[in-house]
PDB file of C-alpha atoms and ligand atoms in Angstrom:
ATOM      1  CA  MET A   1     177.232-127.570-133.369  1.00  0.00           C
ATOM      2  CA  ASP A   2     175.137-127.189-130.207  1.00  0.00           C
ATOM      3  CA  LEU A   3     176.386-129.140-127.191  1.00  0.00           C
ATOM      4  CA  GLU A   4     174.249-129.898-124.178  1.00  0.00           C
ATOM      5  CA  VAL A   5     174.860-131.828-120.980  1.00  0.00           C
ATOM      6  CA  VAL A   6     171.846-133.299-119.198  1.00  0.00           C
ATOM      7  CA  VAL A   7     171.251-135.704-116.342  1.00  0.00           C
ATOM      8  CA  GLY A   8     168.693-138.379-117.100  1.00  0.00           C
ATOM      9  CA  ASP A   9     167.716-141.571-118.861  1.00  0.00           C
ATOM     10  CA  ILE A  10     168.812-141.710-122.495  1.00  0.00           C
ATOM     11  CA  THR A  11     166.011-144.145-123.408  1.00  0.00           C
ATOM     12  CA  VAL A  12     163.329-141.435-123.153  1.00  0.00           C
ATOM     13  CA  LEU A  13     165.005-138.838-125.378  1.00  0.00           C
ATOM     14  CA  GLU A  14     163.409-137.766-128.649  1.00  0.00           C
ATOM     15  CA  THR A  15     166.598-136.970-130.535  1.00  0.00           C
ATOM     16  CA  ASP A  16     166.935-138.351-134.089  1.00  0.00           C
ATOM     17  CA  ALA A  17     169.442-140.895-132.765  1.00  0.00           C
ATOM     18  CA  ILE A  18     170.618-142.178-129.408  1.00  0.00           C
ATOM     19  CA  VAL A  19     173.905-143.998-128.975  1.00  0.00           C
ATOM     20  CA  ASN A  20     174.117-147.308-127.151  1.00  0.00           C
ATOM     21  CA  ALA A  21     177.252-148.315-125.227  1.00  0.00           C
ATOM     22  CA  ALA A  22     176.971-151.918-126.423  1.00  0.00           C
ATOM     23  CA  ASN A  23     179.301-154.887-126.168  1.00  0.00           C
ATOM     24  CA  SER A  24     180.869-156.558-129.188  1.00  0.00           C
ATOM     25  CA  SER A  25     178.131-159.204-129.476  1.00  0.00           C
ATOM     26  CA  LEU A  26     175.465-156.487-129.944  1.00  0.00           C
ATOM     27  CA  LEU A  27     173.123-158.918-128.206  1.00  0.00           C
ATOM     28  CA  GLY A  28     172.370-156.790-125.168  1.00  0.00           C
ATOM     29  CA  GLY A  29     173.908-156.561-121.726  1.00  0.00           C
ATOM     30  CA  GLY A  30     173.697-154.560-118.535  1.00  0.00           C
ATOM     31  CA  GLY A  31     173.791-150.834-117.901  1.00  0.00           C
ATOM     32  CA  VAL A  32     172.591-148.519-120.623  1.00  0.00           C
ATOM     33  CA  ASP A  33     172.595-151.394-123.149  1.00  0.00           C
ATOM     34  CA  GLY A  34     170.083-153.362-121.077  1.00  0.00           C
ATOM     35  CA  ALA A  35     167.944-150.272-120.539  1.00  0.00           C
ATOM     36  CA  ILE A  36     167.846-149.539-124.284  1.00  0.00           C
ATOM     37  CA  HIS A  37     166.937-153.133-125.188  1.00  0.00           C
ATOM     38  CA  ARG A  38     164.165-153.235-122.561  1.00  0.00           C
ATOM     39  CA  ALA A  39     162.706-149.944-123.744  1.00  0.00           C
ATOM     40  CA  ALA A  40     163.067-150.632-127.478  1.00  0.00           C
ATOM     41  CA  GLY A  41     161.426-154.056-127.224  1.00  0.00           C
ATOM     42  CA  PRO A  42     162.321-157.533-128.526  1.00  0.00           C
ATOM     43  CA  GLU A  43     162.443-156.474-132.175  1.00  0.00           C
ATOM     44  CA  LEU A  44     165.740-154.744-131.452  1.00  0.00           C
ATOM     45  CA  LEU A  45     167.430-157.985-130.381  1.00  0.00           C
ATOM     46  CA  ARG A  46     166.010-159.800-133.405  1.00  0.00           C
ATOM     47  CA  HIS A  47     167.464-157.116-135.642  1.00  0.00           C
ATOM     48  CA  CYS A  48     170.834-157.067-133.822  1.00  0.00           C
ATOM     49  CA  ARG A  49     171.255-160.840-134.261  1.00  0.00           C
ATOM     50  CA  ARG A  50     171.642-160.216-137.981  1.00  0.00           C
ATOM     51  CA  LEU A  51     174.394-157.621-137.603  1.00  0.00           C
ATOM     52  CA  GLY A  52     177.210-160.035-136.762  1.00  0.00           C
ATOM     53  CA  GLY A  53     178.549-158.082-133.820  1.00  0.00           C
ATOM     54  CA  CYS A  54     180.707-154.967-133.823  1.00  0.00           C
ATOM     55  CA  GLU A  55     184.386-154.270-133.192  1.00  0.00           C
ATOM     56  CA  VAL A  56     185.625-151.994-130.421  1.00  0.00           C
ATOM     57  CA  GLY A  57     185.718-148.413-131.673  1.00  0.00           C
ATOM     58  CA  ARG A  58     183.213-149.058-134.499  1.00  0.00           C
ATOM     59  CA  ALA A  59     179.453-148.450-134.706  1.00  0.00           C
ATOM     60  CA  LYS A  60     176.350-149.915-136.363  1.00  0.00           C
ATOM     61  CA  VAL A  61     172.901-148.392-136.658  1.00  0.00           C
ATOM     62  CA  THR A  62     169.436-149.888-136.149  1.00  0.00           C
ATOM     63  CA  PRO A  63     165.938-148.420-136.038  1.00  0.00           C
ATOM     64  CA  GLY A  64     164.688-147.209-132.668  1.00  0.00           C
ATOM     65  CA  PHE A  65     161.732-149.639-132.630  1.00  0.00           C
ATOM     66  CA  ALA A  66     159.560-148.792-129.586  1.00  0.00           C
ATOM     67  CA  LEU A  67     161.729-145.844-128.553  1.00  0.00           C
ATOM     68  CA  ALA A  68     160.891-142.231-129.358  1.00  0.00           C
ATOM     69  CA  THR A  69     164.203-141.914-131.178  1.00  0.00           C
ATOM     70  CA  THR A  70     164.321-142.824-134.874  1.00  0.00           C
ATOM     71  CA  TRP A  71     167.726-144.527-134.770  1.00  0.00           C
ATOM     72  CA  ILE A  72     169.898-146.366-132.291  1.00  0.00           C
ATOM     73  CA  ILE A  73     173.628-146.237-132.979  1.00  0.00           C
ATOM     74  CA  HIS A  74     175.397-149.131-131.277  1.00  0.00           C
ATOM     75  CA  THR A  75     179.054-148.603-130.516  1.00  0.00           C
ATOM     76  CA  VAL A  76     181.483-150.720-128.512  1.00  0.00           C
ATOM     77  CA  GLY A  77     183.720-148.847-126.101  1.00  0.00           C
ATOM     78  CA  PRO A  78     187.107-150.051-124.874  1.00  0.00           C
ATOM     79  CA  VAL A  79     187.518-151.756-121.519  1.00  0.00           C
ATOM     80  CA  TRP A  80     189.754-149.554-119.329  1.00  0.00           C
ATOM     81  CA  ARG A  81     193.051-151.334-118.693  1.00  0.00           C
ATOM     82  CA  GLY A  82     194.990-148.421-117.206  1.00  0.00           C
ATOM     83  CA  GLY A  83     195.010-146.100-120.206  1.00  0.00           C
ATOM     84  CA  HIS A  84     198.070-147.368-122.103  1.00  0.00           C
ATOM     85  CA  ASP A  85     196.314-149.958-124.231  1.00  0.00           C
ATOM     86  CA  GLY A  86     194.885-147.566-126.823  1.00  0.00           C
ATOM     87  CA  GLU A  87     191.815-146.744-124.735  1.00  0.00           C
ATOM     88  CA  PRO A  88     191.690-142.990-125.521  1.00  0.00           C
ATOM     89  CA  GLU A  89     192.014-143.572-129.283  1.00  0.00           C
ATOM     90  CA  LEU A  90     189.391-146.319-129.228  1.00  0.00           C
ATOM     91  CA  LEU A  91     186.991-144.232-127.167  1.00  0.00           C
ATOM     92  CA  ALA A  92     187.435-141.257-129.520  1.00  0.00           C
ATOM     93  CA  SER A  93     186.824-143.639-132.424  1.00  0.00           C
ATOM     94  CA  CYS A  94     183.471-144.658-130.862  1.00  0.00           C
ATOM     95  CA  TYR A  95     182.282-141.049-130.898  1.00  0.00           C
ATOM     96  CA  ARG A  96     183.521-140.384-134.438  1.00  0.00           C
ATOM     97  CA  ALA A  97     182.142-143.667-135.833  1.00  0.00           C
ATOM     98  CA  SER A  98     178.782-142.930-134.190  1.00  0.00           C
ATOM     99  CA  LEU A  99     178.619-139.513-135.834  1.00  0.00           C
ATOM    100  CA  THR A 100     179.518-141.099-139.187  1.00  0.00           C
ATOM    101  CA  CYS A 101     176.561-143.488-138.723  1.00  0.00           C
ATOM    102  CA  ALA A 102     174.365-140.513-137.852  1.00  0.00           C
ATOM    103  CA  ASP A 103     175.424-138.775-141.065  1.00  0.00           C
ATOM    104  CA  GLU A 104     174.690-141.918-143.090  1.00  0.00           C
ATOM    105  CA  VAL A 105     171.067-142.016-141.916  1.00  0.00           C
ATOM    106  CA  GLY A 106     170.631-138.240-141.875  1.00  0.00           C
ATOM    107  CA  ALA A 107     170.265-137.860-138.119  1.00  0.00           C
ATOM    108  CA  ARG A 108     170.850-134.250-137.065  1.00  0.00           C
ATOM    109  CA  THR A 109     170.354-134.561-133.305  1.00  0.00           C
ATOM    110  CA  VAL A 110     172.254-137.241-131.381  1.00  0.00           C
ATOM    111  CA  ALA A 111     172.431-138.183-127.701  1.00  0.00           C
ATOM    112  CA  PHE A 112     175.412-140.023-126.243  1.00  0.00           C
ATOM    113  CA  PRO A 113     175.772-141.819-122.920  1.00  0.00           C
ATOM    114  CA  ALA A 114     179.179-141.741-121.198  1.00  0.00           C
ATOM    115  CA  ILE A 115     180.564-144.667-123.207  1.00  0.00           C
ATOM    116  CA  SER A 116     182.845-147.100-121.312  1.00  0.00           C
ATOM    117  CA  THR A 117     182.432-145.326-117.959  1.00  0.00           C
ATOM    118  CA  GLY A 118     180.222-147.966-116.355  1.00  0.00           C
ATOM    119  CA  VAL A 119     181.137-151.637-116.269  1.00  0.00           C
ATOM    120  CA  TYR A 120     184.073-150.956-118.627  1.00  0.00           C
ATOM    121  CA  GLY A 121     185.715-148.773-115.961  1.00  0.00           C
ATOM    122  CA  TYR A 122     186.921-145.754-117.951  1.00  0.00           C
ATOM    123  CA  PRO A 123     187.463-142.843-115.498  1.00  0.00           C
ATOM    124  CA  ILE A 124     184.693-140.308-116.124  1.00  0.00           C
ATOM    125  CA  GLY A 125     186.918-137.221-116.009  1.00  0.00           C
ATOM    126  CA  GLU A 126     189.197-138.523-118.748  1.00  0.00           C
ATOM    127  CA  ALA A 127     186.306-139.990-120.735  1.00  0.00           C
ATOM    128  CA  ALA A 128     184.476-136.653-120.775  1.00  0.00           C
ATOM    129  CA  VAL A 129     187.536-134.878-122.226  1.00  0.00           C
ATOM    130  CA  VAL A 130     187.904-137.526-124.946  1.00  0.00           C
ATOM    131  CA  ALA A 131     184.172-137.362-125.738  1.00  0.00           C
ATOM    132  CA  LEU A 132     184.125-133.584-126.121  1.00  0.00           C
ATOM    133  CA  ASP A 133     187.335-133.458-128.171  1.00  0.00           C
ATOM    134  CA  ALA A 134     186.186-136.216-130.517  1.00  0.00           C
ATOM    135  CA  VAL A 135     182.740-134.707-131.093  1.00  0.00           C
ATOM    136  CA  THR A 136     183.841-131.114-131.560  1.00  0.00           C
ATOM    137  CA  SER A 137     186.691-132.021-133.931  1.00  0.00           C
ATOM    138  CA  SER A 138     184.632-134.271-136.205  1.00  0.00           C
ATOM    139  CA  GLY A 139     183.392-132.950-139.532  1.00  0.00           C
ATOM    140  CA  THR A 140     179.791-134.081-139.150  1.00  0.00           C
ATOM    141  CA  ASP A 141     176.444-132.754-140.329  1.00  0.00           C
ATOM    142  CA  VAL A 142     174.997-133.436-136.872  1.00  0.00           C
ATOM    143  CA  GLN A 143     173.723-130.143-135.494  1.00  0.00           C
ATOM    144  CA  ALA A 144     173.108-130.909-131.833  1.00  0.00           C
ATOM    145  CA  VAL A 145     174.789-133.362-129.483  1.00  0.00           C
ATOM    146  CA  THR A 146     173.415-134.147-126.046  1.00  0.00           C
ATOM    147  CA  PHE A 147     175.687-135.810-123.489  1.00  0.00           C
ATOM    148  CA  VAL A 148     173.400-137.777-121.214  1.00  0.00           C
ATOM    149  CA  CYS A 149     174.746-138.324-117.719  1.00  0.00           C
ATOM    150  CA  PHE A 150     173.189-140.849-115.429  1.00  0.00           C
ATOM    151  CA  ASP A 151     174.275-139.034-112.280  1.00  0.00           C
ATOM    152  CA  ASP A 152     175.505-135.684-111.082  1.00  0.00           C
ATOM    153  CA  ALA A 153     179.163-136.728-110.795  1.00  0.00           C
ATOM    154  CA  ASN A 154     179.156-137.446-114.516  1.00  0.00           C
ATOM    155  CA  ARG A 155     177.508-134.114-115.222  1.00  0.00           C
ATOM    156  CA  ARG A 156     180.205-132.305-113.230  1.00  0.00           C
ATOM    157  CA  ALA A 157     182.911-134.113-115.228  1.00  0.00           C
ATOM    158  CA  TYR A 158     181.375-132.909-118.515  1.00  0.00           C
ATOM    159  CA  ARG A 159     180.945-129.379-117.188  1.00  0.00           C
ATOM    160  CA  ALA A 160     184.631-129.367-116.163  1.00  0.00           C
ATOM    161  CA  ALA A 161     185.696-130.693-119.573  1.00  0.00           C
ATOM    162  CA  LEU A 162     183.553-128.068-121.334  1.00  0.00           C
ATOM    163  CA  GLY A 163     185.051-125.330-119.213  1.00  0.00           C
ATOM    164  CA  SER A 164     188.610-126.267-120.043  1.00  0.00           C
TER     165      SER A 164
HETATM  166  P1  ADP B 201     180.071-149.584-120.533  1.00  0.00           P
HETATM  167  O1  ADP B 201     180.030-151.091-120.577  1.00  0.00           O
HETATM  168  O2  ADP B 201     180.407-148.964-121.881  1.00  0.00           O
HETATM  169  O3  ADP B 201     180.903-149.064-119.418  1.00  0.00           O
HETATM  170  P2  ADP B 201     177.600-149.033-119.028  1.00  0.00           P
HETATM  171  O4  ADP B 201     176.216-149.161-119.528  1.00  0.00           O
HETATM  172  O5  ADP B 201     178.035-149.928-117.931  1.00  0.00           O
HETATM  173  O6  ADP B 201     178.546-149.156-120.335  1.00  0.00           O
HETATM  174  O7  ADP B 201     177.848-147.543-118.569  1.00  0.00           O
HETATM  175  C1  ADP B 201     178.014-146.453-119.436  1.00  0.00           C
HETATM  176  C2  ADP B 201     177.436-145.193-118.803  1.00  0.00           C
HETATM  177  O8  ADP B 201     176.030-145.179-119.015  1.00  0.00           O
HETATM  178  C3  ADP B 201     177.650-145.093-117.297  1.00  0.00           C
HETATM  179  O9  ADP B 201     178.085-143.777-116.987  1.00  0.00           O
HETATM  180  C4  ADP B 201     176.257-145.368-116.734  1.00  0.00           C
HETATM  181  O10 ADP B 201     176.049-144.673-115.517  1.00  0.00           O
HETATM  182  C5  ADP B 201     175.393-144.783-117.815  1.00  0.00           C
HETATM  183  N1  ADP B 201     173.988-145.264-117.901  1.00  0.00           N
HETATM  184  C6  ADP B 201     173.445-146.424-117.443  1.00  0.00           C
HETATM  185  N2  ADP B 201     172.132-146.480-117.738  1.00  0.00           N
HETATM  186  C7  ADP B 201     171.845-145.315-118.414  1.00  0.00           C
HETATM  187  C8  ADP B 201     170.663-144.743-118.982  1.00  0.00           C
HETATM  188  N3  ADP B 201     169.473-145.380-118.930  1.00  0.00           N
HETATM  189  N4  ADP B 201     170.759-143.502-119.568  1.00  0.00           N
HETATM  190  C9  ADP B 201     171.934-142.854-119.637  1.00  0.00           C
HETATM  191  N5  ADP B 201     173.071-143.335-119.125  1.00  0.00           N
HETATM  192  C10 ADP B 201     173.029-144.544-118.506  1.00  0.00           C
END
């Protein structure tokens, strides 16, 4: 599997699928979730209303609507509560469940944001290690994964995790 780390806006990528760091309602929110809903257009929210939400650590897939990507995989990361409340396992589950969704729709190139590291407060250094471990250890047909960082501090955390 090819791994890439880039700084930028995930909503403009042309990968087969992009992953959304959603909340359990799947009805939109702030951060990357808000950006994806704005860019995908109102059809995405109409579609998400029918999905009945999503549990933490799980994922559900929708079309990309107005985005260049074919699919949007919506996953719900854990809120950071200090690290002893199952956060690493739940975060790893988000990455694995997202790749399972990608396999189900035949997506071969997938871009992930740094799930849970915004409003949900997961420390980026630890989140990057979990993300890389979960992706590289999963038996998926996905051929290329792009980790999309919104800023340079996030990029450095992924570079450090890749180096270790
Ligand atoms: P969460 O609620 O899971 O913490 P956030 O959206 O608050 O989700 O943040 C997750 C990560 O996504 C953060 O690192 C944030 O900087 C990043 N992010 C926000 N907007 C975008 C975007 N348009 N493209 C890529 N990453 C983004």
